[in-house]
Amino acid sequence: MIQVTRLNGSVFVLNADLIETVEATPDTVVKLTTEHTFVVREGVEELVERVVAYRRRILAGTGPTTGA
């Protein structure tokens, strides 16, 4: 799970395993495999870094914590 911020400033946690695409249009749009779409403040590169960090924590056995 990764923490993201909507354009209105509200923060929520997103299941990183469900991310299908992330694109800058210029806002960052995250599309999930469930067909849900979110527009977030974080950039594409930052989201990729958060997903990679999340997966590293899982593989290291430190547990599924949210990344800020």
PDB file of N, CA and C in Angstrom:
ATOM      1  N   MET A   1       0.846  -1.170   0.000  1.00  0.00           N
ATOM      2  CA  MET A   1       0.000   0.000   0.000  1.00  0.00           C
ATOM      3  C   MET A   1       0.896   1.238   0.000  1.00  0.00           C
ATOM      4  N   ILE A   2       0.474   2.241  -0.765  1.00  0.00           N
ATOM      5  CA  ILE A   2       1.218   3.497  -0.799  1.00  0.00           C
ATOM      6  C   ILE A   2       0.268   4.653  -0.500  1.00  0.00           C
ATOM      7  N   GLN A   3       0.802   5.668   0.127  1.00  0.00           N
ATOM      8  CA  GLN A   3       0.021   6.849   0.457  1.00  0.00           C
ATOM      9  C   GLN A   3       0.103   7.842  -0.690  1.00  0.00           C
ATOM     10  N   VAL A   4      -1.037   8.393  -1.105  1.00  0.00           N
ATOM     11  CA  VAL A   4      -1.088   9.391  -2.168  1.00  0.00           C
ATOM     12  C   VAL A   4      -2.026  10.523  -1.748  1.00  0.00           C
ATOM     13  N   THR A   5      -1.950  11.626  -2.482  1.00  0.00           N
ATOM     14  CA  THR A   5      -2.732  12.810  -2.151  1.00  0.00           C
ATOM     15  C   THR A   5      -3.568  13.241  -3.345  1.00  0.00           C
ATOM     16  N   ARG A   6      -4.863  13.396  -3.123  1.00  0.00           N
ATOM     17  CA  ARG A   6      -5.738  13.917  -4.184  1.00  0.00           C
ATOM     18  C   ARG A   6      -5.436  15.395  -4.395  1.00  0.00           C
ATOM     19  N   LEU A   7      -5.920  15.944  -5.491  1.00  0.00           N
ATOM     20  CA  LEU A   7      -5.678  17.349  -5.785  1.00  0.00           C
ATOM     21  C   LEU A   7      -6.279  18.265  -4.726  1.00  0.00           C
ATOM     22  N   ASN A   8      -7.346  17.826  -4.051  1.00  0.00           N
ATOM     23  CA  ASN A   8      -7.975  18.650  -3.014  1.00  0.00           C
ATOM     24  C   ASN A   8      -7.242  18.565  -1.675  1.00  0.00           C
ATOM     25  N   GLY A   9      -6.155  17.788  -1.607  1.00  0.00           N
ATOM     26  CA  GLY A   9      -5.348  17.688  -0.408  1.00  0.00           C
ATOM     27  C   GLY A   9      -5.653  16.504   0.488  1.00  0.00           C
ATOM     28  N   SER A  10      -6.731  15.775   0.198  1.00  0.00           N
ATOM     29  CA  SER A  10      -7.046  14.606   1.029  1.00  0.00           C
ATOM     30  C   SER A  10      -6.085  13.471   0.711  1.00  0.00           C
ATOM     31  N   VAL A  11      -5.674  12.787   1.764  1.00  0.00           N
ATOM     32  CA  VAL A  11      -4.694  11.709   1.649  1.00  0.00           C
ATOM     33  C   VAL A  11      -5.418  10.377   1.760  1.00  0.00           C
ATOM     34  N   PHE A  12      -5.011   9.417   0.939  1.00  0.00           N
ATOM     35  CA  PHE A  12      -5.557   8.070   1.045  1.00  0.00           C
ATOM     36  C   PHE A  12      -4.475   7.060   0.706  1.00  0.00           C
ATOM     37  N   VAL A  13      -4.757   5.809   1.015  1.00  0.00           N
ATOM     38  CA  VAL A  13      -3.808   4.737   0.780  1.00  0.00           C
ATOM     39  C   VAL A  13      -4.310   3.900  -0.391  1.00  0.00           C
ATOM     40  N   LEU A  14      -3.419   3.622  -1.322  1.00  0.00           N
ATOM     41  CA  LEU A  14      -3.753   2.941  -2.564  1.00  0.00           C
ATOM     42  C   LEU A  14      -3.051   1.586  -2.605  1.00  0.00           C
ATOM     43  N   ASN A  15      -3.763   0.572  -3.036  1.00  0.00           N
ATOM     44  CA  ASN A  15      -3.179  -0.756  -3.182  1.00  0.00           C
ATOM     45  C   ASN A  15      -2.274  -0.759  -4.409  1.00  0.00           C
ATOM     46  N   ALA A  16      -0.975  -0.748  -4.189  1.00  0.00           N
ATOM     47  CA  ALA A  16      -0.001  -0.656  -5.275  1.00  0.00           C
ATOM     48  C   ALA A  16      -0.072  -1.852  -6.223  1.00  0.00           C
ATOM     49  N   ASP A  17      -0.565  -2.977  -5.743  1.00  0.00           N
ATOM     50  CA  ASP A  17      -0.659  -4.166  -6.589  1.00  0.00           C
ATOM     51  C   ASP A  17      -1.742  -4.042  -7.654  1.00  0.00           C
ATOM     52  N   LEU A  18      -2.632  -3.072  -7.515  1.00  0.00           N
ATOM     53  CA  LEU A  18      -3.725  -2.902  -8.478  1.00  0.00           C
ATOM     54  C   LEU A  18      -3.449  -1.841  -9.532  1.00  0.00           C
ATOM     55  N   ILE A  19      -2.289  -1.182  -9.456  1.00  0.00           N
ATOM     56  CA  ILE A  19      -1.979  -0.129 -10.421  1.00  0.00           C
ATOM     57  C   ILE A  19      -1.723  -0.747 -11.788  1.00  0.00           C
ATOM     58  N   GLU A  20      -2.467  -0.242 -12.778  1.00  0.00           N
ATOM     59  CA  GLU A  20      -2.279  -0.682 -14.163  1.00  0.00           C
ATOM     60  C   GLU A  20      -1.409   0.319 -14.920  1.00  0.00           C
ATOM     61  N   THR A  21      -1.754   1.612 -14.824  1.00  0.00           N
ATOM     62  CA  THR A  21      -0.972   2.647 -15.493  1.00  0.00           C
ATOM     63  C   THR A  21      -0.894   3.895 -14.618  1.00  0.00           C
ATOM     64  N   VAL A  22       0.182   4.658 -14.831  1.00  0.00           N
ATOM     65  CA  VAL A  22       0.342   5.974 -14.228  1.00  0.00           C
ATOM     66  C   VAL A  22       0.833   6.878 -15.342  1.00  0.00           C
ATOM     67  N   GLU A  23       0.129   8.018 -15.548  1.00  0.00           N
ATOM     68  CA  GLU A  23       0.539   8.920 -16.613  1.00  0.00           C
ATOM     69  C   GLU A  23       0.375  10.367 -16.190  1.00  0.00           C
ATOM     70  N   ALA A  24       1.214  11.223 -16.760  1.00  0.00           N
ATOM     71  CA  ALA A  24       1.140  12.656 -16.511  1.00  0.00           C
ATOM     72  C   ALA A  24       0.412  13.300 -17.679  1.00  0.00           C
ATOM     73  N   THR A  25      -0.675  14.034 -17.373  1.00  0.00           N
ATOM     74  CA  THR A  25      -1.521  14.549 -18.472  1.00  0.00           C
ATOM     75  C   THR A  25      -1.908  16.025 -18.376  1.00  0.00           C
ATOM     76  N   PRO A  26      -1.420  17.015 -17.758  1.00  0.00           N
ATOM     77  CA  PRO A  26      -0.223  17.096 -16.945  1.00  0.00           C
ATOM     78  C   PRO A  26      -0.414  16.623 -15.509  1.00  0.00           C
ATOM     79  N   ASP A  27      -1.668  16.535 -15.019  1.00  0.00           N
ATOM     80  CA  ASP A  27      -1.872  15.959 -13.689  1.00  0.00           C
ATOM     81  C   ASP A  27      -1.538  14.472 -13.744  1.00  0.00           C
ATOM     82  N   THR A  28      -1.165  13.919 -12.611  1.00  0.00           N
ATOM     83  CA  THR A  28      -0.837  12.501 -12.561  1.00  0.00           C
ATOM     84  C   THR A  28      -2.119  11.695 -12.399  1.00  0.00           C
ATOM     85  N   VAL A  29      -2.360  10.803 -13.343  1.00  0.00           N
ATOM     86  CA  VAL A  29      -3.562   9.972 -13.346  1.00  0.00           C
ATOM     87  C   VAL A  29      -3.149   8.523 -13.116  1.00  0.00           C
ATOM     88  N   VAL A  30      -3.742   7.905 -12.085  1.00  0.00           N
ATOM     89  CA  VAL A  30      -3.461   6.513 -11.746  1.00  0.00           C
ATOM     90  C   VAL A  30      -4.689   5.696 -12.115  1.00  0.00           C
ATOM     91  N   LYS A  31      -4.512   4.710 -12.980  1.00  0.00           N
ATOM     92  CA  LYS A  31      -5.601   3.826 -13.362  1.00  0.00           C
ATOM     93  C   LYS A  31      -5.328   2.456 -12.759  1.00  0.00           C
ATOM     94  N   LEU A  32      -6.348   1.897 -12.116  1.00  0.00           N
ATOM     95  CA  LEU A  32      -6.209   0.585 -11.495  1.00  0.00           C
ATOM     96  C   LEU A  32      -6.781  -0.503 -12.382  1.00  0.00           C
ATOM     97  N   THR A  33      -6.431  -1.731 -12.094  1.00  0.00           N
ATOM     98  CA  THR A  33      -6.952  -2.866 -12.848  1.00  0.00           C
ATOM     99  C   THR A  33      -8.454  -3.017 -12.625  1.00  0.00           C
ATOM    100  N   THR A  34      -8.985  -2.365 -11.605  1.00  0.00           N
ATOM    101  CA  THR A  34     -10.419  -2.405 -11.304  1.00  0.00           C
ATOM    102  C   THR A  34     -11.199  -1.359 -12.086  1.00  0.00           C
ATOM    103  N   GLU A  35     -10.502  -0.615 -12.974  1.00  0.00           N
ATOM    104  CA  GLU A  35     -11.062   0.467 -13.787  1.00  0.00           C
ATOM    105  C   GLU A  35     -11.273   1.765 -13.020  1.00  0.00           C
ATOM    106  N   HIS A  36     -10.944   1.798 -11.720  1.00  0.00           N
ATOM    107  CA  HIS A  36     -11.009   3.045 -10.971  1.00  0.00           C
ATOM    108  C   HIS A  36      -9.841   3.925 -11.397  1.00  0.00           C
ATOM    109  N   THR A  37     -10.082   5.234 -11.421  1.00  0.00           N
ATOM    110  CA  THR A  37      -9.062   6.190 -11.813  1.00  0.00           C
ATOM    111  C   THR A  37      -8.960   7.273 -10.745  1.00  0.00           C
ATOM    112  N   PHE A  38      -7.732   7.660 -10.416  1.00  0.00           N
ATOM    113  CA  PHE A  38      -7.491   8.701  -9.427  1.00  0.00           C
ATOM    114  C   PHE A  38      -6.530   9.727 -10.004  1.00  0.00           C
ATOM    115  N   VAL A  39      -6.792  11.004  -9.711  1.00  0.00           N
ATOM    116  CA  VAL A  39      -5.871  12.081 -10.070  1.00  0.00           C
ATOM    117  C   VAL A  39      -5.194  12.502  -8.774  1.00  0.00           C
ATOM    118  N   VAL A  40      -3.858  12.468  -8.769  1.00  0.00           N
ATOM    119  CA  VAL A  40      -3.110  12.706  -7.535  1.00  0.00           C
ATOM    120  C   VAL A  40      -2.061  13.798  -7.735  1.00  0.00           C
ATOM    121  N   ARG A  41      -1.595  14.349  -6.609  1.00  0.00           N
ATOM    122  CA  ARG A  41      -0.595  15.420  -6.630  1.00  0.00           C
ATOM    123  C   ARG A  41       0.812  14.912  -6.934  1.00  0.00           C
ATOM    124  N   GLU A  42       1.123  13.711  -6.491  1.00  0.00           N
ATOM    125  CA  GLU A  42       2.470  13.165  -6.684  1.00  0.00           C
ATOM    126  C   GLU A  42       2.754  12.972  -8.170  1.00  0.00           C
ATOM    127  N   GLY A  43       4.014  13.139  -8.525  1.00  0.00           N
ATOM    128  CA  GLY A  43       4.419  12.927  -9.907  1.00  0.00           C
ATOM    129  C   GLY A  43       4.626  11.450 -10.211  1.00  0.00           C
ATOM    130  N   VAL A  44       4.768  11.141 -11.486  1.00  0.00           N
ATOM    131  CA  VAL A  44       4.949   9.758 -11.927  1.00  0.00           C
ATOM    132  C   VAL A  44       6.182   9.144 -11.277  1.00  0.00           C
ATOM    133  N   GLU A  45       7.301   9.866 -11.303  1.00  0.00           N
ATOM    134  CA  GLU A  45       8.546   9.335 -10.750  1.00  0.00           C
ATOM    135  C   GLU A  45       8.415   9.045  -9.260  1.00  0.00           C
ATOM    136  N   GLU A  46       7.736   9.935  -8.536  1.00  0.00           N
ATOM    137  CA  GLU A  46       7.557   9.740  -7.099  1.00  0.00           C
ATOM    138  C   GLU A  46       6.697   8.511  -6.818  1.00  0.00           C
ATOM    139  N   LEU A  47       5.654   8.309  -7.616  1.00  0.00           N
ATOM    140  CA  LEU A  47       4.810   7.131  -7.434  1.00  0.00           C
ATOM    141  C   LEU A  47       5.589   5.850  -7.706  1.00  0.00           C
ATOM    142  N   VAL A  48       6.407   5.868  -8.739  1.00  0.00           N
ATOM    143  CA  VAL A  48       7.227   4.694  -9.044  1.00  0.00           C
ATOM    144  C   VAL A  48       8.160   4.400  -7.873  1.00  0.00           C
ATOM    145  N   GLU A  49       8.778   5.428  -7.321  1.00  0.00           N
ATOM    146  CA  GLU A  49       9.677   5.240  -6.176  1.00  0.00           C
ATOM    147  C   GLU A  49       8.924   4.651  -4.984  1.00  0.00           C
ATOM    148  N   ARG A  50       7.707   5.111  -4.738  1.00  0.00           N
ATOM    149  CA  ARG A  50       6.926   4.595  -3.612  1.00  0.00           C
ATOM    150  C   ARG A  50       6.542   3.131  -3.815  1.00  0.00           C
ATOM    151  N   VAL A  51       6.184   2.775  -5.042  1.00  0.00           N
ATOM    152  CA  VAL A  51       5.826   1.385  -5.318  1.00  0.00           C
ATOM    153  C   VAL A  51       7.048   0.496  -5.163  1.00  0.00           C
ATOM    154  N   VAL A  52       8.190   0.928  -5.665  1.00  0.00           N
ATOM    155  CA  VAL A  52       9.426   0.147  -5.534  1.00  0.00           C
ATOM    156  C   VAL A  52       9.789  -0.018  -4.060  1.00  0.00           C
ATOM    157  N   ALA A  53       9.692   1.053  -3.280  1.00  0.00           N
ATOM    158  CA  ALA A  53      10.000   0.978  -1.848  1.00  0.00           C
ATOM    159  C   ALA A  53       9.031   0.033  -1.137  1.00  0.00           C
ATOM    160  N   TYR A  54       7.765   0.099  -1.505  1.00  0.00           N
ATOM    161  CA  TYR A  54       6.753  -0.801  -0.924  1.00  0.00           C
ATOM    162  C   TYR A  54       7.118  -2.254  -1.207  1.00  0.00           C
ATOM    163  N   ARG A  55       7.443  -2.562  -2.444  1.00  0.00           N
ATOM    164  CA  ARG A  55       7.787  -3.938  -2.814  1.00  0.00           C
ATOM    165  C   ARG A  55       9.080  -4.404  -2.137  1.00  0.00           C
ATOM    166  N   ARG A  56      10.030  -3.498  -1.972  1.00  0.00           N
ATOM    167  CA  ARG A  56      11.263  -3.856  -1.252  1.00  0.00           C
ATOM    168  C   ARG A  56      10.962  -4.223   0.189  1.00  0.00           C
ATOM    169  N   ARG A  57      10.066  -3.454   0.826  1.00  0.00           N
ATOM    170  CA  ARG A  57       9.695  -3.763   2.211  1.00  0.00           C
ATOM    171  C   ARG A  57       9.023  -5.130   2.297  1.00  0.00           C
ATOM    172  N   ILE A  58       8.187  -5.448   1.334  1.00  0.00           N
ATOM    173  CA  ILE A  58       7.510  -6.748   1.326  1.00  0.00           C
ATOM    174  C   ILE A  58       8.542  -7.863   1.172  1.00  0.00           C
ATOM    175  N   LEU A  59       9.444  -7.718   0.212  1.00  0.00           N
ATOM    176  CA  LEU A  59      10.459  -8.746  -0.033  1.00  0.00           C
ATOM    177  C   LEU A  59      11.423  -8.888   1.137  1.00  0.00           C
ATOM    178  N   ALA A  60      11.678  -7.781   1.836  1.00  0.00           N
ATOM    179  CA  ALA A  60      12.585  -7.822   2.989  1.00  0.00           C
ATOM    180  C   ALA A  60      11.904  -8.396   4.223  1.00  0.00           C
ATOM    181  N   GLY A  61      10.593  -8.561   4.159  1.00  0.00           N
ATOM    182  CA  GLY A  61       9.867  -9.121   5.285  1.00  0.00           C
ATOM    183  C   GLY A  61       9.594  -8.141   6.404  1.00  0.00           C
ATOM    184  N   THR A  62       9.684  -6.843   6.087  1.00  0.00           N
ATOM    185  CA  THR A  62       9.424  -5.840   7.127  1.00  0.00           C
ATOM    186  C   THR A  62       7.966  -5.433   7.183  1.00  0.00           C
ATOM    187  N   GLY A  63       7.149  -6.005   6.330  1.00  0.00           N
ATOM    188  CA  GLY A  63       5.709  -5.773   6.402  1.00  0.00           C
ATOM    189  C   GLY A  63       5.205  -4.698   5.475  1.00  0.00           C
ATOM    190  N   PRO A  64       3.913  -4.751   5.192  1.00  0.00           N
ATOM    191  CA  PRO A  64       3.287  -3.795   4.270  1.00  0.00           C
ATOM    192  C   PRO A  64       2.906  -2.494   4.959  1.00  0.00           C
ATOM    193  N   THR A  65       3.846  -1.564   5.045  1.00  0.00           N
ATOM    194  CA  THR A  65       3.538  -0.253   5.622  1.00  0.00           C
ATOM    195  C   THR A  65       3.373   0.751   4.508  1.00  0.00           C
ATOM    196  N   THR A  66       2.714   1.843   4.796  1.00  0.00           N
ATOM    197  CA  THR A  66       2.492   2.866   3.774  1.00  0.00           C
ATOM    198  C   THR A  66       3.745   3.692   3.600  1.00  0.00           C
ATOM    199  N   GLY A  67       3.963   4.166   2.390  1.00  0.00           N
ATOM    200  CA  GLY A  67       5.107   5.015   2.118  1.00  0.00           C
ATOM    201  C   GLY A  67       4.664   6.438   1.878  1.00  0.00           C
ATOM    202  N   ALA A  68       5.332   7.361   2.480  1.00  0.00           N
ATOM    203  CA  ALA A  68       4.971   8.768   2.312  1.00  0.00           C
ATOM    204  C   ALA A  68       5.889   9.429   1.329  1.00  0.00           C
TER     205      ALA A  68
END
